[in-house]
PDB file of C-alpha atoms in Angstrom:
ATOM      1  CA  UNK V   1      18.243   3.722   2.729  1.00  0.00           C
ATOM      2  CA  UNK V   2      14.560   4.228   3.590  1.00  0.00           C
ATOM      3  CA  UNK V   3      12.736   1.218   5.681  1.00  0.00           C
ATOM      4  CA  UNK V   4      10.251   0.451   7.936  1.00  0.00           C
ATOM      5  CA  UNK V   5       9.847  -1.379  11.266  1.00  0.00           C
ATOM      6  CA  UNK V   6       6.506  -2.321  12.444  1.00  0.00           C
ATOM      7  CA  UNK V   7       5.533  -4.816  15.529  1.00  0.00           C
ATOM      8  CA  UNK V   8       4.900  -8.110  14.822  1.00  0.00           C
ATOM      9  CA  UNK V   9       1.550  -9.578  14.893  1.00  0.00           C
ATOM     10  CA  UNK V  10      -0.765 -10.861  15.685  1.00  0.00           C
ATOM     11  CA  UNK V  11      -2.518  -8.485  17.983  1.00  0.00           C
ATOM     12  CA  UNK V  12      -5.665  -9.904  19.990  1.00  0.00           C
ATOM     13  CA  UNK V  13      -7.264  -7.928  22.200  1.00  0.00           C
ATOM     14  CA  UNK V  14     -10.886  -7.252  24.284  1.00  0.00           C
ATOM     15  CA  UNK V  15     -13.495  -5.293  22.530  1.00  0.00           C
ATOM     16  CA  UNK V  16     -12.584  -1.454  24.190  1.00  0.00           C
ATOM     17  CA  UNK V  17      -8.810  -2.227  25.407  1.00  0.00           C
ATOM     18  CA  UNK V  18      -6.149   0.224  24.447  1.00  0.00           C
ATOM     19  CA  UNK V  19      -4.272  -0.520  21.055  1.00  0.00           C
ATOM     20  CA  UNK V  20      -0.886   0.490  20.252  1.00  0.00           C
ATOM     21  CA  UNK V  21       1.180  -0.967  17.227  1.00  0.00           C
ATOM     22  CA  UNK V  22       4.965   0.322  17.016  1.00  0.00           C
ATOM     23  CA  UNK V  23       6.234   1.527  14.070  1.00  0.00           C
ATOM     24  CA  UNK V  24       9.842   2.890  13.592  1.00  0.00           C
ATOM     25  CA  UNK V  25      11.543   4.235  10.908  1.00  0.00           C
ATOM     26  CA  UNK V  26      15.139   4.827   8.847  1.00  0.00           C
ATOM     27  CA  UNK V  27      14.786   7.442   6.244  1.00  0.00           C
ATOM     28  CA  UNK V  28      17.008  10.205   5.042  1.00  0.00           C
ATOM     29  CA  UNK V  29      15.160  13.628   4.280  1.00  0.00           C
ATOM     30  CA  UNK V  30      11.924  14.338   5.943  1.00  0.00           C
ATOM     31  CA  UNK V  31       9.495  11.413   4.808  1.00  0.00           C
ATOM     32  CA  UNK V  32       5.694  11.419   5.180  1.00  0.00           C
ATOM     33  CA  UNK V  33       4.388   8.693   7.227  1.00  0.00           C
ATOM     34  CA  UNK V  34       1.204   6.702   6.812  1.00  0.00           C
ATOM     35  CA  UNK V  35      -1.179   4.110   8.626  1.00  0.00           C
ATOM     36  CA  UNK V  36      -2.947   1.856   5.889  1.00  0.00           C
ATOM     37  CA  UNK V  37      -5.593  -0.656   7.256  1.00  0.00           C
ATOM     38  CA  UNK V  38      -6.542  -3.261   5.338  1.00  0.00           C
ATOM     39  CA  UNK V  39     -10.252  -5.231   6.210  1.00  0.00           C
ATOM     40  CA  UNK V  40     -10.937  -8.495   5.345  1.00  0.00           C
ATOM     41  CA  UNK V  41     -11.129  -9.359   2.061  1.00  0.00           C
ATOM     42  CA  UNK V  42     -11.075  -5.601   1.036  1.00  0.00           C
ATOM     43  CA  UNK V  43      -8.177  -3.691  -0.882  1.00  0.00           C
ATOM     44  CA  UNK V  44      -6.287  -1.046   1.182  1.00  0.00           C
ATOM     45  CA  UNK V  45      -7.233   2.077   2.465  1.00  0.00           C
ATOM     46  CA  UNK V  46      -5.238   5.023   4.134  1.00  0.00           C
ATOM     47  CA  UNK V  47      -6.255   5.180   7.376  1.00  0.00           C
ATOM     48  CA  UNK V  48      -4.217   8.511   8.769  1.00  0.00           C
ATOM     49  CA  UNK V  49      -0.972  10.317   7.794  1.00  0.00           C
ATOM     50  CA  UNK V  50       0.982  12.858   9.235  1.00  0.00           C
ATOM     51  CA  UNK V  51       3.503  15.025   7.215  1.00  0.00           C
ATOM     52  CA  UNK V  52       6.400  16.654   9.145  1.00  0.00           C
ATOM     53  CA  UNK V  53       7.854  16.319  12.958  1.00  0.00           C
ATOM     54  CA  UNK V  54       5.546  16.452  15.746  1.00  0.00           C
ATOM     55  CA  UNK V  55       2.487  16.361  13.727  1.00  0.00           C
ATOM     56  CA  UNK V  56      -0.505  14.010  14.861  1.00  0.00           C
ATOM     57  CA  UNK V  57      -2.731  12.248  12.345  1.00  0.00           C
ATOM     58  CA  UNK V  58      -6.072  11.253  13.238  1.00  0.00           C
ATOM     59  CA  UNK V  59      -8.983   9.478  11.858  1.00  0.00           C
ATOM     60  CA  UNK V  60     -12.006   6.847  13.463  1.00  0.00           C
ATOM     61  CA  UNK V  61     -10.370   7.634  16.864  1.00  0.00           C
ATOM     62  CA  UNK V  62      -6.910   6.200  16.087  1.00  0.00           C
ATOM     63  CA  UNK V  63      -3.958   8.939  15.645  1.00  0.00           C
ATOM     64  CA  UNK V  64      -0.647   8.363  15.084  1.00  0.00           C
ATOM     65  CA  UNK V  65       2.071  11.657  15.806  1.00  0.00           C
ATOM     66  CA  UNK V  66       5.242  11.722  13.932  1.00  0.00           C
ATOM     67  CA  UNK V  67       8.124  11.540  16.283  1.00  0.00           C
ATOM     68  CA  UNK V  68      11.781  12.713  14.485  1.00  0.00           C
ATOM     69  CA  UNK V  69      13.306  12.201  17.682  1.00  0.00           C
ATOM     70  CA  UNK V  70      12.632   9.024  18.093  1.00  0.00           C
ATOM     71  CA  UNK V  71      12.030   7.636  14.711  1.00  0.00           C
ATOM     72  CA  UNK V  72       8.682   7.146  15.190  1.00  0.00           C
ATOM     73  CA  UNK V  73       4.753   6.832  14.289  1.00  0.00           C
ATOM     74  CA  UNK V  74       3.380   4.045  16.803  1.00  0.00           C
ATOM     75  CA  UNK V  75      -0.810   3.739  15.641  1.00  0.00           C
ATOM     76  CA  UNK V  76      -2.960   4.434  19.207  1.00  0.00           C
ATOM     77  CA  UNK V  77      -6.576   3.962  19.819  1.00  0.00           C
ATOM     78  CA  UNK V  78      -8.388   4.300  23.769  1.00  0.00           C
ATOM     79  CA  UNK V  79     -11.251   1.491  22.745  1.00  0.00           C
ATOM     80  CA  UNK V  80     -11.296  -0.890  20.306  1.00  0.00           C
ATOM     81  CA  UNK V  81     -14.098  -2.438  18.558  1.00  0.00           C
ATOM     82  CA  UNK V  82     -14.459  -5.743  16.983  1.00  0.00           C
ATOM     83  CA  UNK V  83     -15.169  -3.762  13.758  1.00  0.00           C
ATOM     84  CA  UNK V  84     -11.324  -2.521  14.142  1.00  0.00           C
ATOM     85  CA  UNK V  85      -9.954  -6.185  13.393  1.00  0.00           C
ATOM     86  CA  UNK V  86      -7.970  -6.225  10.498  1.00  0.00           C
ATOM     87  CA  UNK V  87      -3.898  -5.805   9.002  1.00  0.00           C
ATOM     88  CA  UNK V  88      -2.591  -2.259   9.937  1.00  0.00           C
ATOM     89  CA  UNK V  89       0.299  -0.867   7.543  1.00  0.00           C
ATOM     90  CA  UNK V  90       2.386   1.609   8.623  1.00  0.00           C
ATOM     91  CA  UNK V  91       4.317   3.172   5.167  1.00  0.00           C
ATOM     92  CA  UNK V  92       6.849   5.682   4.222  1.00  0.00           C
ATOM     93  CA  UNK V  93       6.550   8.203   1.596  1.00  0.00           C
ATOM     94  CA  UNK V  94       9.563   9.756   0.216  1.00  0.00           C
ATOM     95  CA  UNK V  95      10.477  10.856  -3.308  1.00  0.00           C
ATOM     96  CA  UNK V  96       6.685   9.805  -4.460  1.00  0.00           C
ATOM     97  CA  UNK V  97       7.462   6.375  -3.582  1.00  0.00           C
ATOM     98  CA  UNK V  98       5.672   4.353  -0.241  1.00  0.00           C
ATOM     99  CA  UNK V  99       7.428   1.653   2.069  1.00  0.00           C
ATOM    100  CA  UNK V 100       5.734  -0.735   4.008  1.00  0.00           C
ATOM    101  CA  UNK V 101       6.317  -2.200   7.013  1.00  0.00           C
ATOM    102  CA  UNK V 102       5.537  -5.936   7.459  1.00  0.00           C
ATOM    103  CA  UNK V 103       1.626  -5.275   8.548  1.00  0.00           C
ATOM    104  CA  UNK V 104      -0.043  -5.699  11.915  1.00  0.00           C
ATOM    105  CA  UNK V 105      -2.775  -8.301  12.030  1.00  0.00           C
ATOM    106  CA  UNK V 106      -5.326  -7.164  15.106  1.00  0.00           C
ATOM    107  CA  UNK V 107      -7.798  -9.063  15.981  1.00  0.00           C
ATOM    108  CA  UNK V 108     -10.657  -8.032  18.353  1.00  0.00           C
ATOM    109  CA  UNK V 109     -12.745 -10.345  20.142  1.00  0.00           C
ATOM    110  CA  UNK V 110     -16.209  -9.190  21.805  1.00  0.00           C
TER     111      UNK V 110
ATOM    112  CA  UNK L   1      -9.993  10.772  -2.766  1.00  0.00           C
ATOM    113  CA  UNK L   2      -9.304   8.675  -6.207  1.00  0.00           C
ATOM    114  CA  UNK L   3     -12.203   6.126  -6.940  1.00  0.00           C
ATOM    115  CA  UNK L   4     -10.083   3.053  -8.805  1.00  0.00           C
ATOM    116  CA  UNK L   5     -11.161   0.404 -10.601  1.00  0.00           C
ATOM    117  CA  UNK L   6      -9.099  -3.131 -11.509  1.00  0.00           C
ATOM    118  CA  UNK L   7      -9.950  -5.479 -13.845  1.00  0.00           C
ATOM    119  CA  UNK L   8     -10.140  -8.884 -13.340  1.00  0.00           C
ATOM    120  CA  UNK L   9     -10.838  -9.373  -9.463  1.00  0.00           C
ATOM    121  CA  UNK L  10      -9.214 -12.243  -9.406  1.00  0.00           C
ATOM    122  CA  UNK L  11      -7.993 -15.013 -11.996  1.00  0.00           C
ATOM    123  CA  UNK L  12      -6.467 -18.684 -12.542  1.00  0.00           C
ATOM    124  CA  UNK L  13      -3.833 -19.175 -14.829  1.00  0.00           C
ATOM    125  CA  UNK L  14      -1.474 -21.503 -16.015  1.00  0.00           C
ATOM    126  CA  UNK L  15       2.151 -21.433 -16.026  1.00  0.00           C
ATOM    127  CA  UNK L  16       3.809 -19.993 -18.942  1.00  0.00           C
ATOM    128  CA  UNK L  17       0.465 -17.591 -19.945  1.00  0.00           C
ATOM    129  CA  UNK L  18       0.631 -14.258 -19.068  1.00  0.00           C
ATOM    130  CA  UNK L  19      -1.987 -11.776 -17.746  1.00  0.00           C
ATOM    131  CA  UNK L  20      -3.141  -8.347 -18.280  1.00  0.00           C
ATOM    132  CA  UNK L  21      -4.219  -6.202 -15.360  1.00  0.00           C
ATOM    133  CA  UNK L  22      -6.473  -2.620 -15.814  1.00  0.00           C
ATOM    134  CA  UNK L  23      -6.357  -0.252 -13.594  1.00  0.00           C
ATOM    135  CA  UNK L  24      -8.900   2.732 -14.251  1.00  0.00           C
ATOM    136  CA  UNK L  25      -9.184   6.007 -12.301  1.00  0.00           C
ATOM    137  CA  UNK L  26     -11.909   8.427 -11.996  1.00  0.00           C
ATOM    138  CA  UNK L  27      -9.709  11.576 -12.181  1.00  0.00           C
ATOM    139  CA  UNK L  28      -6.529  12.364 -14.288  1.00  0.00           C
ATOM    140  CA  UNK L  29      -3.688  11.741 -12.106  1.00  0.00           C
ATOM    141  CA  UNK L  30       0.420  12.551 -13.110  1.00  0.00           C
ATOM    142  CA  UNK L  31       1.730   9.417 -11.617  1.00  0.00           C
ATOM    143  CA  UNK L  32       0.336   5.851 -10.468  1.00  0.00           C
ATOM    144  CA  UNK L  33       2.028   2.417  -9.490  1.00  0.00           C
ATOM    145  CA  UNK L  34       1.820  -0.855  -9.717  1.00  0.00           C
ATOM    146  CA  UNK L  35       2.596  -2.842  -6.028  1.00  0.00           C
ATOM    147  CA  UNK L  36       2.421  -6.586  -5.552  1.00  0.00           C
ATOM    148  CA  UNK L  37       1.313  -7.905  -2.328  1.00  0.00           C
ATOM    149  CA  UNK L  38       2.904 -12.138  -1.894  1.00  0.00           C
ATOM    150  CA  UNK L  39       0.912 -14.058  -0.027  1.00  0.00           C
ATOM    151  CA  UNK L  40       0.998 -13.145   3.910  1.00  0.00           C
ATOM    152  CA  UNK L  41       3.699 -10.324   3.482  1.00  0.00           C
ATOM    153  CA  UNK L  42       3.427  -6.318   3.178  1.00  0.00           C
ATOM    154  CA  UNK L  43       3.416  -4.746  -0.213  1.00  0.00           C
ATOM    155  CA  UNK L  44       6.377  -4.179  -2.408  1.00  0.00           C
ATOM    156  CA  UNK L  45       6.770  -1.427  -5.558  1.00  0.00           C
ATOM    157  CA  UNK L  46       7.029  -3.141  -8.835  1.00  0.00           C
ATOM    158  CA  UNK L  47       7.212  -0.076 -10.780  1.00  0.00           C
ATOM    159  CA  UNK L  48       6.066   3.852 -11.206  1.00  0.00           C
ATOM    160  CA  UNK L  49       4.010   4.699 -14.721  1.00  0.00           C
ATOM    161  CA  UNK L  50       3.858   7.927 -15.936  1.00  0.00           C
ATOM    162  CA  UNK L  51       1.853   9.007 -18.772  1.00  0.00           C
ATOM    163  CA  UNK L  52       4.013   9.473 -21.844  1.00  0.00           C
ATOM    164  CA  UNK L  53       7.579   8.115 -20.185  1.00  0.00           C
ATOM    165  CA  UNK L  54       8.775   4.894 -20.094  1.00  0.00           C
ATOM    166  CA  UNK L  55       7.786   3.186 -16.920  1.00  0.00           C
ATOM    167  CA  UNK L  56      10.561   2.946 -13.860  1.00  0.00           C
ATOM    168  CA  UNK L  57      10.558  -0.382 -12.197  1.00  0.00           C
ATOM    169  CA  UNK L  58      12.705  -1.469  -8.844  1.00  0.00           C
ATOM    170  CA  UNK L  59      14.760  -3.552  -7.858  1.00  0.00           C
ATOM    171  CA  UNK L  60      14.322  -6.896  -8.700  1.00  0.00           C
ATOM    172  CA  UNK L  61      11.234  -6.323 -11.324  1.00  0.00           C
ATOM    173  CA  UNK L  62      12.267  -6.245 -15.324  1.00  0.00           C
ATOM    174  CA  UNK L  63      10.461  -4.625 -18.215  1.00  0.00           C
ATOM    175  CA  UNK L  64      10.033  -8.312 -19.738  1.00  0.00           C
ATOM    176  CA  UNK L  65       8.479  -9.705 -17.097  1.00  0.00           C
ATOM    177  CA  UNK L  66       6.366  -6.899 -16.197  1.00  0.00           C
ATOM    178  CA  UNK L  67       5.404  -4.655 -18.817  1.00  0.00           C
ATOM    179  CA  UNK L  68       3.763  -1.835 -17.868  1.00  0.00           C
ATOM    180  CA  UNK L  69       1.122   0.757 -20.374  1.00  0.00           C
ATOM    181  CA  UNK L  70       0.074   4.164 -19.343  1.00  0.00           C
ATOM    182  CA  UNK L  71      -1.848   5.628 -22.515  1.00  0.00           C
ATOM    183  CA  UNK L  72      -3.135   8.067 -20.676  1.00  0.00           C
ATOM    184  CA  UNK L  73      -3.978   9.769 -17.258  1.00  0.00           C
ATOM    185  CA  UNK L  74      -6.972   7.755 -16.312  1.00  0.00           C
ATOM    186  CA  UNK L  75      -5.459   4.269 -17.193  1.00  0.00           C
ATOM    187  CA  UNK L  76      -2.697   1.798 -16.642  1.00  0.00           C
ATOM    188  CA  UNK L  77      -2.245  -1.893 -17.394  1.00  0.00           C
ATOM    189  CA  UNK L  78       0.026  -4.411 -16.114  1.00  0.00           C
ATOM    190  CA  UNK L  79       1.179  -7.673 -17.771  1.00  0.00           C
ATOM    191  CA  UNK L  80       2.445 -10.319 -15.779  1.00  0.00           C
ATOM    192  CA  UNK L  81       4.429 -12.535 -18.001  1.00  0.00           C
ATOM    193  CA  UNK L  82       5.608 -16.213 -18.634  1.00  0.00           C
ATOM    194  CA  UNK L  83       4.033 -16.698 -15.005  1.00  0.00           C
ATOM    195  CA  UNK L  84       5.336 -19.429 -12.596  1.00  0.00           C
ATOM    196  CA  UNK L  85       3.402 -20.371  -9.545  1.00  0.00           C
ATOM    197  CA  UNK L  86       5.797 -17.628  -7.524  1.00  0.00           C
ATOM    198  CA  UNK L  87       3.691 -15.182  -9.312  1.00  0.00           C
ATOM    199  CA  UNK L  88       0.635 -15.475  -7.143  1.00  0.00           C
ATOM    200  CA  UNK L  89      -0.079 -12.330  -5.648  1.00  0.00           C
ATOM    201  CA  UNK L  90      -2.862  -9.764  -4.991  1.00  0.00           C
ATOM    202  CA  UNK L  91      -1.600  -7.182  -7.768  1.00  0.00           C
ATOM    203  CA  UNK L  92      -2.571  -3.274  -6.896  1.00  0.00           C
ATOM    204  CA  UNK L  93      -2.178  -0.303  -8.523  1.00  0.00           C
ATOM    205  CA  UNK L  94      -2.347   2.976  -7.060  1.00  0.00           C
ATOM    206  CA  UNK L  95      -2.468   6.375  -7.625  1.00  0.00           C
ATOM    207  CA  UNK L  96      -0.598   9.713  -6.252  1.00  0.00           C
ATOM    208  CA  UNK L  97      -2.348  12.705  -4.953  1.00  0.00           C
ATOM    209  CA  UNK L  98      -1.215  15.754  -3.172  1.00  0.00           C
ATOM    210  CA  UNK L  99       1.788  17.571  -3.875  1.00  0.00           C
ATOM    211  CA  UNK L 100       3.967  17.022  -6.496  1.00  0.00           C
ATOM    212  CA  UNK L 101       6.809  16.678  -5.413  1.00  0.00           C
ATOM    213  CA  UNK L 102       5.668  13.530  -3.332  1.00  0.00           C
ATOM    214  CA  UNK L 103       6.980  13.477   0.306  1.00  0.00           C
ATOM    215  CA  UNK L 104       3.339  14.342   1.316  1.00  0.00           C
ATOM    216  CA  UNK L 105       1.148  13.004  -0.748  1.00  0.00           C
ATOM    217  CA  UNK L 106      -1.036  10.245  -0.390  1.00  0.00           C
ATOM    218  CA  UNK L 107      -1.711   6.986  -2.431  1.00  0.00           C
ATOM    219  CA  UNK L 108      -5.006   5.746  -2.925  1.00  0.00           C
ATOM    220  CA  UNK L 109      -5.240   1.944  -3.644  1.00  0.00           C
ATOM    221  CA  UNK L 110      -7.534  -0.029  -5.936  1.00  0.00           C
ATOM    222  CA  UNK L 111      -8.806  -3.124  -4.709  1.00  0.00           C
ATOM    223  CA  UNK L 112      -6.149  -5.625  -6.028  1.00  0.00           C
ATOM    224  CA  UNK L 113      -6.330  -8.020  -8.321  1.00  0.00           C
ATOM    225  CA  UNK L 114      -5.556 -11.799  -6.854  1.00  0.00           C
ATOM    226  CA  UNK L 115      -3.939 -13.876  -9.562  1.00  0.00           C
ATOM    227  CA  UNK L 116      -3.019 -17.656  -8.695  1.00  0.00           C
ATOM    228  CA  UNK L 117      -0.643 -19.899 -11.034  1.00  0.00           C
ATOM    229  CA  UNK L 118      -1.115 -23.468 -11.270  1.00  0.00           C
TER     230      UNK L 118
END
């Protein structure tokens, strides 16, 4: 069946260190794969997707790139901000249908 | 994207009551969901509702516990029923957009309704 595999939390870095959560995957087909964030005390909000193999998805300088080979869609960003602290979902979409992984709390200190 | 509305934000209830959830969308949509979101853990798909079918639930979630509405393509409710305190939750709905057919298209969240049972 489908799942998801994300690093466990949490993350604490530096303001402007490099992030990277994994995420790994188990699907059959060819899924979709997402990066939800979720901020404090708001409700969820796609962050970046990326539809077939070898494609990157990109959004407020984090991408992701959707790796068939190795079952993969680790979240990157060069700098992190303090503003950047909150859970990170990675998610599979097949058959209309999203899995979540276990969310990635990251917290950024200044 | 989808703008979505819940209603309430949040409530208290008490065991054996049960609890309607809106969920309202700007745009017509095919198909939205209903996800619950435990305490501390990742989401988890209580059931798809699409307008004019019965609604398909997963694994784990009944009909009788969780009815489900869909009169039409802006609007969903959820009932939570008979609730026990393992009902507390953040409740979200969500809706699909993109293709059809699914694999690539998106889901755009409301913002959860938080429902605690005392």
């Amino acid at each position: 069946g489908n799942s998801v595999t994300q690093m466990e939390g949490p993350v604490t870095l530096s303001e402007e260190a490099f992030l990277t959560i994994n995420c790994t995957y188990t699907a059959t087909g060819y899924p979709s794969l997402f990066w939800y964030v979720q901020y404090p005390g708001e409700g969820l909000q796609l962050l970046l997707k990326a539809t077939k193999a070898d494609d990157k998805g990109s959004n407020k300088g984090f991408e992701a790139t959707y790796r068939k080979e190795t079952t993969s869609f680790h979240l990157e960003k060069g700098s992190v901000q303090v503003s950047d602290s909150a859970v990170y979902f990675c998610a599979l979409g097949a058959t209309n249908k999203l899995i979540f992984g276990t969310g990635t709390l990251l917290a950024v200190q200044p | 994207s989808a703008v979505i509305s819940q209603k309430p934000s949040r409530d208290i209830c008490q065991r054996g009551t049960s609890l309607t959830i809106q969920c309202q969308v700007d745009s017509q949509v095919t198909m939205m969901f209903w996800y619950r979101q435990q305490p501390g853990q990742s989401l988890t798909l209580i059931a798809t509702a699409n307008q004019g079918s019965e609604a398909t639930y997963e694994s784990g979630f009944v009909i009788d516990k969780f009815p489900i509405s869909r009169p039409n393509l802006t609007f969903s409710t959820l009932t939570v029923s008979n609730m026990s305190p393992e009902d507390s939750s953040i409740y979200l709905c969500s809706v699909l957009r993109g293709a059809r057919t699914g694999a690539s298209g998106e889901q755009y969240f409301g913002p959860g309704t938080r429902l605690t049972v005392t």
